[in-house]
GROMACS .gro file of C-alpha atoms in nm:
model
  190
    1SER     CA    1  -0.904   2.028  -0.032
    2ASP     CA    2  -0.655   2.154   0.245
    3LYS     CA    3  -0.505   1.962   0.561
    4ALA     CA    4  -0.796   1.940   0.742
    5ALA     CA    5  -0.975   1.767   0.496
    6ALA     CA    6  -0.738   1.526   0.398
    7ALA     CA    7  -0.626   1.390   0.742
    8ARG     CA    8  -1.022   1.318   0.743
    9ILE     CA    9  -1.088   0.879   0.691
   10LEU     CA   10  -1.331   0.802   0.470
   11VAL     CA   11  -1.607   0.601   0.476
   12ARG     CA   12  -1.773   0.364   0.251
   13GLU     CA   13  -2.005   0.077   0.290
   14VAL     CA   14  -2.002  -0.225   0.109
   15ARG     CA   15  -2.176  -0.529   0.098
   16GLY     CA   16  -2.277  -0.441   0.469
   17VAL     CA   17  -1.927  -0.373   0.541
   18ARG     CA   18  -1.758  -0.034   0.743
   19ILE     CA   19  -1.446   0.010   0.528
   20GLY     CA   20  -1.221   0.279   0.641
   21LEU     CA   21  -0.990   0.478   0.410
   22LEU     CA   22  -0.676   0.697   0.427
   23GLY     CA   23  -0.442   0.855   0.233
   24VAL     CA   24  -0.103   0.941   0.473
   25ALA     CA   25   0.183   0.985   0.208
   26GLU     CA   26   0.561   1.031   0.319
   27HIS     CA   27   0.727   1.442   0.363
   28GLU     CA   28   0.814   1.432  -0.016
   29PHE     CA   29   0.648   1.692  -0.264
   30SER     CA   30   0.262   1.741  -0.262
   31LEU     CA   31   0.181   1.711   0.086
   32ALA     CA   32  -0.151   1.978   0.260
   33LEU     CA   33  -0.032   2.219   0.429
   34GLY     CA   34  -0.235   2.459   0.652
   35SER     CA   35  -0.570   2.537   0.377
   36ALA     CA   36  -0.350   2.466   0.097
   37PRO     CA   37  -0.445   2.104  -0.120
   38GLY     CA   38  -0.255   1.784  -0.135
   39ALA     CA   39  -0.182   1.496   0.051
   40ASN     CA   40  -0.242   1.374   0.429
   41PRO     CA   41   0.158   1.394   0.528
   42LEU     CA   42   0.258   1.086   0.738
   43ASP     CA   43   0.262   1.166   1.095
   44ALA     CA   44   0.155   0.892   1.383
   45ILE     CA   45   0.034   1.222   1.605
   46GLY     CA   46  -0.203   1.295   1.310
   47PHE     CA   47  -0.304   0.953   1.240
   48LEU     CA   48  -0.417   0.885   1.553
   49GLU     CA   49  -0.603   1.191   1.642
   50ALA     CA   50  -0.786   1.083   1.252
   51MET     CA   51  -0.875   0.726   1.499
   52ASP     CA   52  -1.020   0.975   1.721
   53GLN     CA   53  -1.220   1.242   1.497
   54ALA     CA   54  -1.405   0.885   1.357
   55ALA     CA   55  -1.441   0.591   1.591
   56GLY     CA   56  -1.727   0.359   1.605
   57SER     CA   57  -1.776   0.482   1.200
   58PHE     CA   58  -1.528   0.186   1.095
   59ASP     CA   59  -1.575  -0.128   1.086
   60HIS     CA   60  -1.198  -0.172   0.868
   61LEU     CA   61  -0.988   0.056   0.861
   62VAL     CA   62  -0.713   0.044   0.497
   63VAL     CA   63  -0.420   0.300   0.479
   64LEU     CA   64  -0.263   0.444   0.178
   65VAL     CA   65   0.116   0.502   0.232
   66HIS     CA   66   0.305   0.644   0.006
   67GLY     CA   67   0.614   0.604   0.088
   68GLY     CA   68   0.969   0.336   0.061
   69LEU     CA   69   1.255   0.416  -0.186
   70GLU     CA   70   1.145   0.410  -0.527
   71HIS     CA   71   1.238   0.082  -0.683
   72LEU     CA   72   1.384  -0.028  -0.402
   73PRO     CA   73   1.142  -0.377  -0.322
   74TYR     CA   74   1.156  -0.384   0.035
   75PRO     CA   75   1.072  -0.135   0.284
   76THR     CA   76   1.310   0.109   0.483
   77PRO     CA   77   1.339   0.022   0.877
   78GLY     CA   78   1.136   0.359   0.963
   79LEU     CA   79   0.870   0.249   0.664
   80ARG     CA   80   0.811  -0.169   0.868
   81ARG     CA   81   0.795   0.047   1.238
   82PHE     CA   82   0.603   0.295   1.071
   83CYS     CA   83   0.352   0.078   0.932
   84ARG     CA   84   0.313  -0.206   1.157
   85PHE     CA   85   0.246   0.130   1.450
   86LEU     CA   86  -0.038   0.157   1.144
   87VAL     CA   87  -0.200  -0.170   1.261
   88ASP     CA   88  -0.075  -0.211   1.588
   89ARG     CA   89  -0.307   0.134   1.626
   90GLY     CA   90  -0.646  -0.054   1.469
   91ALA     CA   91  -0.560  -0.013   1.084
   92SER     CA   92  -0.708  -0.363   0.937
   93ALA     CA   93  -0.447  -0.294   0.559
   94VAL     CA   94  -0.158  -0.054   0.498
   95ILE     CA   95  -0.057  -0.073   0.138
   96CYS     CA   96   0.240   0.134   0.054
   97GLN     CA   97   0.328   0.255  -0.290
   98HIS     CA   98   0.588   0.507  -0.453
   99THR     CA   99   0.813   0.291  -0.494
  100HIS     CA  100   0.694   0.208  -0.856
  101ILE     CA  101   0.779  -0.187  -0.813
  102ILE     CA  102   0.601  -0.476  -0.713
  103GLY     CA  103   0.810  -0.501  -0.350
  104CYS     CA  104   0.706  -0.777  -0.122
  105ARG     CA  105   0.421  -0.829   0.188
  106GLU     CA  106   0.456  -0.983   0.520
  107THR     CA  107   0.163  -1.094   0.814
  108TYR     CA  108   0.152  -0.892   1.066
  109ARG     CA  109  -0.138  -0.998   1.380
  110ASP     CA  110  -0.291  -1.102   1.128
  111ARG     CA  111  -0.303  -0.813   0.958
  112PRO     CA  112  -0.204  -0.788   0.513
  113VAL     CA  113   0.073  -0.487   0.468
  114VAL     CA  114   0.216  -0.457   0.175
  115TYR     CA  115   0.520  -0.275   0.104
  116GLY     CA  116   0.496  -0.224  -0.318
  117HIS     CA  117   0.216  -0.324  -0.541
  118GLY     CA  118   0.414  -0.194  -0.903
  119ASN     CA  119   0.243   0.065  -1.105
  120PHE     CA  120  -0.124   0.062  -1.250
  121LEU     CA  121  -0.155   0.321  -1.517
  122PHE     CA  122   0.158   0.522  -1.490
  123ASP     CA  123   0.282   0.597  -1.923
  124TYR     CA  124   0.711   0.701  -1.892
  125PRO     CA  125   0.879   0.620  -2.123
  126THR     CA  126   1.082   0.361  -1.955
  127ASP     CA  127   1.235   0.068  -2.086
  128ARG     CA  128   1.258  -0.104  -1.681
  129GLU     CA  129   1.069  -0.449  -1.719
  130THR     CA  130   0.939  -0.347  -1.384
  131TRP     CA  131   0.784  -0.097  -1.421
  132TRP     CA  132   0.530  -0.179  -1.663
  133THR     CA  133   0.385  -0.492  -1.421
  134GLY     CA  134   0.195  -0.412  -1.024
  135LEU     CA  135  -0.043  -0.639  -0.840
  136LEU     CA  136  -0.352  -0.533  -0.850
  137VAL     CA  137  -0.454  -0.590  -0.411
  138GLU     CA  138  -0.842  -0.768  -0.287
  139LEU     CA  139  -0.892  -0.719   0.031
  140THR     CA  140  -1.173  -0.899   0.191
  141PHE     CA  141  -1.314  -0.904   0.502
  142ALA     CA  142  -1.453  -1.189   0.757
  143GLY     CA  143  -1.629  -1.048   1.021
  144ASP     CA  144  -1.305  -0.985   1.211
  145ALA     CA  145  -1.021  -1.137   0.978
  146VAL     CA  146  -0.880  -0.980   0.667
  147SER     CA  147  -0.764  -1.089   0.395
  148ALA     CA  148  -0.567  -1.047   0.077
  149THR     CA  149  -0.567  -1.224  -0.277
  150TYR     CA  150  -0.297  -1.045  -0.553
  151LEU     CA  151  -0.403  -1.023  -0.897
  152PRO     CA  152  -0.098  -0.971  -1.174
  153HIS     CA  153  -0.105  -0.702  -1.468
  154ARG     CA  154   0.097  -0.549  -1.737
  155SER     CA  155   0.007  -0.198  -1.857
  156ARG     CA  156   0.019  -0.190  -2.198
  157ARG     CA  157   0.260   0.067  -2.326
  158GLY     CA  158   0.126   0.359  -2.622
  159ALA     CA  159  -0.198   0.169  -2.570
  160PRO     CA  160  -0.477   0.258  -2.276
  161GLY     CA  161  -0.543   0.030  -1.968
  162VAL     CA  162  -0.387  -0.292  -1.827
  163ALA     CA  163  -0.420  -0.640  -1.864
  164LEU     CA  164  -0.410  -0.906  -1.628
  165LEU     CA  165  -0.131  -1.131  -1.676
  166ALA     CA  166  -0.187  -1.518  -1.845
  167ASP     CA  167  -0.140  -1.794  -1.595
  168ALA     CA  168   0.209  -1.837  -1.655
  169GLU     CA  169   0.291  -1.538  -1.571
  170ALA     CA  170   0.084  -1.435  -1.284
  171ALA     CA  171   0.273  -1.731  -1.153
  172ALA     CA  172   0.585  -1.613  -1.194
  173VAL     CA  173   0.502  -1.213  -1.125
  174LEU     CA  174   0.342  -1.388  -0.752
  175ASP     CA  175   0.642  -1.631  -0.761
  176GLY     CA  176   0.883  -1.290  -0.688
  177PHE     CA  177   0.673  -1.155  -0.459
  178GLU     CA  178   0.655  -1.421  -0.265
  179GLN     CA  179   1.054  -1.511  -0.221
  180ARG     CA  180   1.093  -1.106  -0.177
  181SER     CA  181   0.844  -1.233   0.117
  182ALA     CA  182   1.142  -1.477   0.299
  183VAL     CA  183   1.292  -1.212   0.232
  184LEU     CA  184   1.152  -1.022   0.475
  185GLN     CA  185   1.083  -1.251   0.769
  186ASP     CA  186   1.450  -1.292   0.747
  187PRO     CA  187   1.677  -1.071   0.950
  188GLU     CA  188   2.021  -1.203   0.826
  189ALA     CA  189   1.877  -1.224   0.451
  190LEU     CA  190   1.721  -0.801   0.497
   0.00000   0.00000   0.00000
């Protein structure tokens, strides 16, 4: 409801594991300013302050980053650096959205970092096929370890809802995701 509330880590217990959730957004629009409601600004100092305030209250922290360039399947160098900083400072997983397409992923210090999982429900008049396809990201926490599973889906144009993709389509989507992820690991190709 205001900047202070937007910056707090939300903690929920799921099957005996305390999961912290924090959302941050690049300075584009809709940011919480003072007492005005909105999104938590992407800010390294603010992140560290939130971590200090929530110290000991969670077992794992998932950071949702609203950032990246629309329709670009790779992170900018600054976004990648920031996501790695989040992991270095305690995030168990970092998931970026804003590109409106499925991007790529990496494992950094044994933690999943996703740079674009596409759209879920985003009714917008476009013929771009990439707009209608996305990944649900399922995180599994086991002790200190965290892993991610990706479930391809497609929005139903003209009707509410989404549907998981059938095996062949899902495999093709995941193959493209893995190919882009391999490019991310090759500085020359990137």
